[in-house]
XYZ file of N, CA and C in Angstrom:
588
model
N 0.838 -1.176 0.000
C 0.000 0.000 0.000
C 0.890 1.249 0.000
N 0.557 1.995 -1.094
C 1.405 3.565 -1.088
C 0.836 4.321 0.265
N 1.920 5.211 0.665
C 1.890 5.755 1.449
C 0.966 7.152 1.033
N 0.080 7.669 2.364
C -0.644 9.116 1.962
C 0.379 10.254 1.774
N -0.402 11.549 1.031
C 0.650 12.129 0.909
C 1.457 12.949 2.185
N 0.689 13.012 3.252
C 1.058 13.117 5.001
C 2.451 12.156 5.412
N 2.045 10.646 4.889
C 3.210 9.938 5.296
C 4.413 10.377 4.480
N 4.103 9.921 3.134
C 5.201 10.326 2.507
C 6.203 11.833 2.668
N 5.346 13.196 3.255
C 6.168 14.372 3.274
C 6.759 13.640 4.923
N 6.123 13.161 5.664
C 7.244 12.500 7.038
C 7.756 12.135 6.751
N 7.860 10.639 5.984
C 9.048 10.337 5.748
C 10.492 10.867 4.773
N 9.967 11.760 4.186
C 11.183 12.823 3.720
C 11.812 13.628 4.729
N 10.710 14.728 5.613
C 11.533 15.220 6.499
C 12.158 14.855 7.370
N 11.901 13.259 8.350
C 12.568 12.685 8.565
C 13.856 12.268 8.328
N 13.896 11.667 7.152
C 15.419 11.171 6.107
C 16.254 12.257 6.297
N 15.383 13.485 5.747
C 16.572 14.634 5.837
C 17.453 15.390 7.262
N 16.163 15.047 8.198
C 17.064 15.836 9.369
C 17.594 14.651 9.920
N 17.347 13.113 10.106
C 18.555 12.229 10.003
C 19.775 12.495 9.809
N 19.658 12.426 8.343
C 21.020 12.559 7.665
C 21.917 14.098 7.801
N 20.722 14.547 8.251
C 21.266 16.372 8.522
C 22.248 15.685 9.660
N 21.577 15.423 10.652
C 22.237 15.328 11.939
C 23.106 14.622 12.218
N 23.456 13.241 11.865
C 24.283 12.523 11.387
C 25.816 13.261 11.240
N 25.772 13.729 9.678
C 26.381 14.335 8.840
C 26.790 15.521 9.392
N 26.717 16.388 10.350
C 26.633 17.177 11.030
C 27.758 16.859 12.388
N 27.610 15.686 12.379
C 28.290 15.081 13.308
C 29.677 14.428 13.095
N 29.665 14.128 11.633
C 30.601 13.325 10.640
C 30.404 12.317 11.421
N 29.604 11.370 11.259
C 29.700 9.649 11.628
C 29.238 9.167 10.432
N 29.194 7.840 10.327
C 29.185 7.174 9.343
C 27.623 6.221 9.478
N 27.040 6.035 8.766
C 25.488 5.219 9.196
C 25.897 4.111 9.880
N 26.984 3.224 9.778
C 27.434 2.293 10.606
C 27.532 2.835 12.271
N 28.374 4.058 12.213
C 28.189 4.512 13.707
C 26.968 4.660 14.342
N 25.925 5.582 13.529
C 24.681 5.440 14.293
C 24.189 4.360 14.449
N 24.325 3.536 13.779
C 23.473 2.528 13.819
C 23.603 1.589 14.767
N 25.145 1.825 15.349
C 25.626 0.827 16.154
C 25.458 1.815 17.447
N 24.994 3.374 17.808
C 24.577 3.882 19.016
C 23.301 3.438 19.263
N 22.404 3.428 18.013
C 21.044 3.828 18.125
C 20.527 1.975 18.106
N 21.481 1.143 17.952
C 20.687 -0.334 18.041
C 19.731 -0.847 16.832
N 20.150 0.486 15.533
C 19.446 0.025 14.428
C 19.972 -0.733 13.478
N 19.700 -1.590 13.200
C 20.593 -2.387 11.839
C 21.193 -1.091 10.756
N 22.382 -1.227 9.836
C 22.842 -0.178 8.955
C 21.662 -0.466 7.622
N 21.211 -1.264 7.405
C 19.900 -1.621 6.431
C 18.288 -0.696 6.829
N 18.263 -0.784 7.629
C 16.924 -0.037 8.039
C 17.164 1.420 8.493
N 18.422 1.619 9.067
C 18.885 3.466 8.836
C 19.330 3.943 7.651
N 19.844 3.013 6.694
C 19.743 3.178 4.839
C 18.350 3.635 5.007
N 17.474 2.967 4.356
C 16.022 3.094 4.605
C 15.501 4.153 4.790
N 15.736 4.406 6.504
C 14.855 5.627 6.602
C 15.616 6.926 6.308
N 16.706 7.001 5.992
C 17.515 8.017 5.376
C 17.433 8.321 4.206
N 16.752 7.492 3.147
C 16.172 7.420 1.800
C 15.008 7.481 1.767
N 14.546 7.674 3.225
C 12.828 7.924 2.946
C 12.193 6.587 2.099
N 13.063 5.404 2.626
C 12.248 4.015 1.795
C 11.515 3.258 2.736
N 11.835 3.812 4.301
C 10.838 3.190 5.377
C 10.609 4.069 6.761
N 9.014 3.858 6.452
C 8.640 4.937 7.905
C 9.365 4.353 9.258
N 10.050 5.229 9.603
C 10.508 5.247 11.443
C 9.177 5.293 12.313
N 9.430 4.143 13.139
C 8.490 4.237 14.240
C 9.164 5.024 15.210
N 7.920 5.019 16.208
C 8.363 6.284 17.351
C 9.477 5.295 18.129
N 9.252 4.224 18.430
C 10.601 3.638 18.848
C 11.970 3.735 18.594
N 11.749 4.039 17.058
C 12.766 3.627 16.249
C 13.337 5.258 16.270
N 12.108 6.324 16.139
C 12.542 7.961 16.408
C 13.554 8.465 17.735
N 12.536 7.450 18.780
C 13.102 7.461 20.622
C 14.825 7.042 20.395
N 15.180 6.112 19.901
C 16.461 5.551 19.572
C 17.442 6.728 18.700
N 16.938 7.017 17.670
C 17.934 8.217 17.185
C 17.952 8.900 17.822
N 16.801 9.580 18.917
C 16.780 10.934 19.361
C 17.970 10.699 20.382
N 17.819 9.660 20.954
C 18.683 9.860 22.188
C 20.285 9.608 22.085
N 20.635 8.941 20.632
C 21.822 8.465 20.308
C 22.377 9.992 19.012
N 21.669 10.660 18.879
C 21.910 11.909 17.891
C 21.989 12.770 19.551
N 21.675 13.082 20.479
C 21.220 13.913 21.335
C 20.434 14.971 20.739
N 19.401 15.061 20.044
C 17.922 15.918 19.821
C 16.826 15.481 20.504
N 15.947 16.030 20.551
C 14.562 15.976 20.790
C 13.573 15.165 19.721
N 13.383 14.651 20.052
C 12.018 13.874 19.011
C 11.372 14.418 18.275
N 10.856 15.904 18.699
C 10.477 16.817 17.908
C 11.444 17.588 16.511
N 12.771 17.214 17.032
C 13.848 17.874 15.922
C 13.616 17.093 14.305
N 13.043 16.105 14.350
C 12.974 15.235 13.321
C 11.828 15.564 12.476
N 10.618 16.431 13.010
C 9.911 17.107 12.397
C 10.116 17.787 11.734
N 11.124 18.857 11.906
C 11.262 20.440 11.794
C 11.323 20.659 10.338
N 10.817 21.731 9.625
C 10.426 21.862 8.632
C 9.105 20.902 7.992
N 8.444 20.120 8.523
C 7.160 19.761 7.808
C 6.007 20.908 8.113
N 5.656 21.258 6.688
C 4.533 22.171 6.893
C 3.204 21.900 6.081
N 2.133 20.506 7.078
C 1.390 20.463 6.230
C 0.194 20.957 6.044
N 0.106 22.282 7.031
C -0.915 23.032 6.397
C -0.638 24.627 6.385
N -1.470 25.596 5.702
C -1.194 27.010 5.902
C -2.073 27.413 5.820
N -2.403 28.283 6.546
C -3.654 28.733 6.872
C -3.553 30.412 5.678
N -4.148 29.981 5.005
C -4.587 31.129 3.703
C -5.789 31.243 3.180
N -6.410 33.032 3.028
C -7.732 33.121 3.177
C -7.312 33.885 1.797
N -7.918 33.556 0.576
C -8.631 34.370 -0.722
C -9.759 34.429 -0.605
N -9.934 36.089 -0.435
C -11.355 36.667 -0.822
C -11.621 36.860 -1.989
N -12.614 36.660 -2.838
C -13.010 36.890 -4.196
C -13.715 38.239 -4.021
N -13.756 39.381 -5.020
C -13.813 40.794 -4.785
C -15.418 40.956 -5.071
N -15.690 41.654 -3.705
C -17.280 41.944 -3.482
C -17.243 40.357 -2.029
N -16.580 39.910 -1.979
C -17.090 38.369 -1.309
C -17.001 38.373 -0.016
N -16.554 39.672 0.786
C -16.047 39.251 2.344
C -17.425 39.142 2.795
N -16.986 39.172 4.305
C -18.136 39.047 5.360
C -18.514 40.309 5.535
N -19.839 40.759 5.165
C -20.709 41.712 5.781
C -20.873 42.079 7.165
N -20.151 43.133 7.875
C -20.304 42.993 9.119
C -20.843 44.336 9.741
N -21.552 44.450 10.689
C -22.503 45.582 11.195
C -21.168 45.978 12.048
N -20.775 47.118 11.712
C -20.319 48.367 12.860
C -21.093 49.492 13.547
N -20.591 49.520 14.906
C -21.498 50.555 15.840
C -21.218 52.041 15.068
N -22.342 53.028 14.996
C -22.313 53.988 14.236
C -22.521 53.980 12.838
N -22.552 52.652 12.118
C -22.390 52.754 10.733
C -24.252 52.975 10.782
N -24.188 53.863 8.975
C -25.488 54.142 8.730
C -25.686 53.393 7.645
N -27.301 53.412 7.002
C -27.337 52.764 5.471
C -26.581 54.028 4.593
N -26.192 52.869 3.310
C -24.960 53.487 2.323
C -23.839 53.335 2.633
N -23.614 52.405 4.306
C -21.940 52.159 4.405
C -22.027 50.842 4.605
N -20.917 50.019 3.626
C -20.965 48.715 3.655
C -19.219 48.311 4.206
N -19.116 47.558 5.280
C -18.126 46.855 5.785
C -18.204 45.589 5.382
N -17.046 45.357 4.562
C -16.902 43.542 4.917
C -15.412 43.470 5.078
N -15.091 42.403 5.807
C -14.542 41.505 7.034
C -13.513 40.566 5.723
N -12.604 40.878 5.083
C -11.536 39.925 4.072
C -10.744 38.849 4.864
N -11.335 38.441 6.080
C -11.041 37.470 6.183
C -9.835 37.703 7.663
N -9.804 36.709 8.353
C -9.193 36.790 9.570
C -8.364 35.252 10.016
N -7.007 35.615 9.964
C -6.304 34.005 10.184
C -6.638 33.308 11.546
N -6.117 32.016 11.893
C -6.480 31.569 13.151
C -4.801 32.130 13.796
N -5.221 31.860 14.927
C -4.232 32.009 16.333
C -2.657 31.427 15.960
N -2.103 31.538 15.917
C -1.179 32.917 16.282
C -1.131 34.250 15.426
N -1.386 33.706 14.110
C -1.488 34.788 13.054
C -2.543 35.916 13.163
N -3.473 35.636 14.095
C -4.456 36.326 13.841
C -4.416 38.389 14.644
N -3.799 38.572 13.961
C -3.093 39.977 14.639
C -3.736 41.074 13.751
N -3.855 40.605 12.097
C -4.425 41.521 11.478
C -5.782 41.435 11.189
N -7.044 42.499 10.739
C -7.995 42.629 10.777
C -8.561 43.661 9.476
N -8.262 42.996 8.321
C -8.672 43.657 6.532
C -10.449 43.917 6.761
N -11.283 45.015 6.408
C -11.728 45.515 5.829
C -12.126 46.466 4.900
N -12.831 45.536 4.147
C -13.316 46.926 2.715
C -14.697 47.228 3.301
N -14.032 48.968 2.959
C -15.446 49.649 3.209
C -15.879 50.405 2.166
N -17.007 50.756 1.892
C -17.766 51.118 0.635
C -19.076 52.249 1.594
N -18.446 53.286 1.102
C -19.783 54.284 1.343
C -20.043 55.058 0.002
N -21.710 54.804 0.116
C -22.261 55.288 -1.657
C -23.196 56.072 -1.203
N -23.714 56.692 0.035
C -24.802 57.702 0.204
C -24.169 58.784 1.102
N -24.469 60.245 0.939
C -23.977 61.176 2.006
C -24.452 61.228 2.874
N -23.365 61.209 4.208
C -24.134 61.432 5.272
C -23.386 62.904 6.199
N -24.373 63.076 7.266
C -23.722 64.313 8.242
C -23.354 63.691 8.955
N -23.871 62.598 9.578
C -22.959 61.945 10.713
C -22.359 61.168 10.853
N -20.775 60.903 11.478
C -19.988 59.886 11.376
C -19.271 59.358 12.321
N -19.676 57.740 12.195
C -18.881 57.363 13.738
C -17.256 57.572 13.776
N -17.015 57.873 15.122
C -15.604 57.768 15.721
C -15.061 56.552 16.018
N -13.750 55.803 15.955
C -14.072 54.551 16.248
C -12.483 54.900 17.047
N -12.314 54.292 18.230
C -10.764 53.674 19.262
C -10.903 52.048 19.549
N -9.636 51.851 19.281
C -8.917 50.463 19.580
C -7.751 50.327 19.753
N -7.521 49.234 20.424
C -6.042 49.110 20.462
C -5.098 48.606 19.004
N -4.163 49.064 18.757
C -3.377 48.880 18.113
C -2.980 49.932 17.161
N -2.416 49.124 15.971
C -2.924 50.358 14.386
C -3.306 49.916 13.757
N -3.860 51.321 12.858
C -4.272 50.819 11.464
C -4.020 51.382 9.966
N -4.320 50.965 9.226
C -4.096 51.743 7.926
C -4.783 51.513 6.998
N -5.348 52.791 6.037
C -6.314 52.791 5.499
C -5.439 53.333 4.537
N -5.399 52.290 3.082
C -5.208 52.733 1.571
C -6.623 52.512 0.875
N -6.719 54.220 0.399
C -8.052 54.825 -0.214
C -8.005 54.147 -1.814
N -9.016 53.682 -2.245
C -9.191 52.841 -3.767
C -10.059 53.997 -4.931
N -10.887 54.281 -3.886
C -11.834 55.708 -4.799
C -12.265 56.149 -3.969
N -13.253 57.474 -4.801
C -13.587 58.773 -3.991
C -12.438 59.761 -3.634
N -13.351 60.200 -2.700
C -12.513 61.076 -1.957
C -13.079 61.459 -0.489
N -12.197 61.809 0.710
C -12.870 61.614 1.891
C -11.767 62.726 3.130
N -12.582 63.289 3.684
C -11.553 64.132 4.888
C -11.811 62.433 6.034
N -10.508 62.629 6.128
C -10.373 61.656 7.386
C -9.721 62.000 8.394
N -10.358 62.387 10.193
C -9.862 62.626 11.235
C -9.104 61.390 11.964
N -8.156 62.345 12.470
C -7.389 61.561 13.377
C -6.686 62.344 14.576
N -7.709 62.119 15.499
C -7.521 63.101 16.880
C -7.913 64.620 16.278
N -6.934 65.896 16.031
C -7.573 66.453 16.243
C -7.180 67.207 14.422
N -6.730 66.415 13.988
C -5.933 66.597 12.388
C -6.757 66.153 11.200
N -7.092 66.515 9.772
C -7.949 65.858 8.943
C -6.987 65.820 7.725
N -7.018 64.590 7.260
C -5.994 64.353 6.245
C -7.636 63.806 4.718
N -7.059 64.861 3.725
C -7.826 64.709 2.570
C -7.138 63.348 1.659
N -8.229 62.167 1.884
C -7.522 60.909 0.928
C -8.361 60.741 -0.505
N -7.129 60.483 -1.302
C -7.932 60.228 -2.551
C -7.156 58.910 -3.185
N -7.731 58.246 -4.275
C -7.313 56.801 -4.608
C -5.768 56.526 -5.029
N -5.320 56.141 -4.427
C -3.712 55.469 -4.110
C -3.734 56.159 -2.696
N -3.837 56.820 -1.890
C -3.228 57.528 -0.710
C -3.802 56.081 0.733
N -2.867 56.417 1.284
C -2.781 55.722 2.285
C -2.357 56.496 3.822
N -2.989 56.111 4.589
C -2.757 56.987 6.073
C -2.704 55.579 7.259
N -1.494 55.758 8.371
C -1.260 54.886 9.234
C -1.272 55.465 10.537
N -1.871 55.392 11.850
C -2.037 56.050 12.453
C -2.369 54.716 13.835
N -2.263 55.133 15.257
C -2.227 54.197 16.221
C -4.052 54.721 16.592
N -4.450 53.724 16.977
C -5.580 52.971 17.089
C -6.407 53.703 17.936
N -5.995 54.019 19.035
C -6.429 54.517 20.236
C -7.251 55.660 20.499
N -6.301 56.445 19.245
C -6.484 57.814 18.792
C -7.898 57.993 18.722
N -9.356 58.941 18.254
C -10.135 58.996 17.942
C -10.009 59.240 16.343
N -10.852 57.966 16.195
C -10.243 58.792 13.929
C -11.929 57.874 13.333
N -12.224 58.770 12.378
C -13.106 58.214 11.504
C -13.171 59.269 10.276
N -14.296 59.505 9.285
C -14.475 59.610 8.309
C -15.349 61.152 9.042
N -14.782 62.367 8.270
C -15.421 63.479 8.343
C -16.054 64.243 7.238
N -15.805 64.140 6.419
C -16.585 64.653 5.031
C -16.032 63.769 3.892
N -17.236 63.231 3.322
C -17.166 62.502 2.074
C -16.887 63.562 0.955
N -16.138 63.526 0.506
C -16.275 64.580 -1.003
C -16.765 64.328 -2.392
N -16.360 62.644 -2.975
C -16.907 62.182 -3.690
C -17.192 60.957 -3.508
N -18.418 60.866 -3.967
C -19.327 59.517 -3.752
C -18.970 58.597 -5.204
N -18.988 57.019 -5.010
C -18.540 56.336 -3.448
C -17.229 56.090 -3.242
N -17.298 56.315 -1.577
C -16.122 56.387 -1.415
C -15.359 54.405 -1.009
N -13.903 54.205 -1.261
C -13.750 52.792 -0.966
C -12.714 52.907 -0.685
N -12.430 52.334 0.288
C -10.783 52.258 0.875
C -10.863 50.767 2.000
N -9.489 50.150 1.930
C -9.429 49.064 2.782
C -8.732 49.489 4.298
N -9.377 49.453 5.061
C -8.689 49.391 6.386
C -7.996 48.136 7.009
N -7.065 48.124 7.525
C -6.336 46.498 8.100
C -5.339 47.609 9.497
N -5.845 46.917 10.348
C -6.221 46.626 11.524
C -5.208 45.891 12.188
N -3.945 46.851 12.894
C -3.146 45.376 13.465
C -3.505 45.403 14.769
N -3.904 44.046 15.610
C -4.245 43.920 16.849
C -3.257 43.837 17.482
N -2.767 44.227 18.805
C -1.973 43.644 19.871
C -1.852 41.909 20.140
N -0.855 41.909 20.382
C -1.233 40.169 20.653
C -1.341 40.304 22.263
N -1.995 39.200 22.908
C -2.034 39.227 24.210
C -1.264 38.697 25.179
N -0.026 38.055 24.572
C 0.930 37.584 25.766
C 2.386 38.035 24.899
C-alpha cells in the first residue's frame, strides 16, 4: 500500500534531518546505527525515505543523535492557513455607528497565532452628516481605492484620494469626516496587539 501524501512528506523530512544530523556530526550510518541499536539496512532506509521510522525507532535516534524527538519534524509544513477573498465576497459585518450606504466587509481573519491583522473593505455610496468615531487598540491603515474623503485623526484631517494611504495608532479617535466624492472605498487592516 502507497503511502498518503502526510506519510510520505514524514518520511522525507525525517530522512533529511537524520542525515542532517548525522552528517553534522561526521559519523558514518554504521556509527549510528551501532549507538542507536538500528541495523545499517533499516537506517539506509529511513535516510532514503524508503521506510517509515516508528516512534521507537525515532526514541532511539533521538537519544543516540542527542535531539529531541520533535527535531525530526522540523520543517514539515502540512498546512497554511490562507484566506482568498473573491472581490465583493467578504463578510458583511454591522459596525457601531455605521449608517445605510456604508458597507463593511470583514476579508477574512487568520487563526491564532497569526491572527493579529484585521482587513476591511469599506464602501460608502450615500452622504451622510454623521460619522462614527471609532478607538482600539493597536494600528491601522487605510489605503483609499476611490472617492474622496476628509479623514480625522484626533484632532488633524488628512484629505484621501485613490492610491493615498494613512497609518495612524488605534487609540487615537479617527473616523471619516466629510465625504467629497461619492462612493467612497478604501481598505482598512487593523493590526491587533497580541495578548501575551
Amino acid at each position: 500500500m502507497s503511502p498518503t501524501p502526510l506519510e510520505a512528506a514524514l518520511e522525507k523530512v525525517i530522512a533529511q534531518r537524520v542525515r542532517e544530523f548525522r552528517s553534522g556530526l561526521g559519523w558514518s550510518v554504521a556509527h549510528l546505527a551501532e549507538l542507536s541499536g538500528l541495523s545499517k539496512s533499516m537506517l539506509s532506509k529511513i535516510e532514503n525515505a524508503k521506510s517509515s521510522a516508528s516512534l521507537n525507532t525515532l526514541a532511539r535516534l533521538s537519544s543516540a543523535l542527542n535531539v529531541p524527538v520533535t527535531a525530526f519534524f522540523r520543517g514539515l509544513d502540512e498546512e497554511h492557513d490562507v484566506i482568498h477573498i473573491k472581490a465583493g465576497r467578504g463578510l458583511d459585518i454591522e459596525h457601531r455607528g455605521s449608517r445605510q450606504g456604508s458597507r463593511y466587509q470583514l476579508l477574512g481573519r487568520m487563526r491564532h497565532p497569526y491572527d493579529i491583522l484585521e482587513p476591511v473593505q469599506v464602501t460608502v455610496t450615500r452622504p451622510t452628516e454623521v460619522f462614527p468615531l471609532f478607538q482600539h487598540g493597536g494600528t491601522e491603515l487605510i489605503l483609499m481605492q476611490g472617492g474622496i474623503m476628509g479623514y480625522s485623526v484626533g484632532d488633524d484631517t488628512y484629505v484621501l484620494e485613490p492610491g493615498d494611504s494613512l497609518q495612524f495608532a488605534g487609540d487615537v479617535p479617527h473616523g471619516p469626516v466629510e465625504l467629497r466624492e461619492l462612493p467612497v472605498e478604501f481598505v482598512t487592516v487593523k493590526a491587533i496587539p497580541t495578548s501575551g
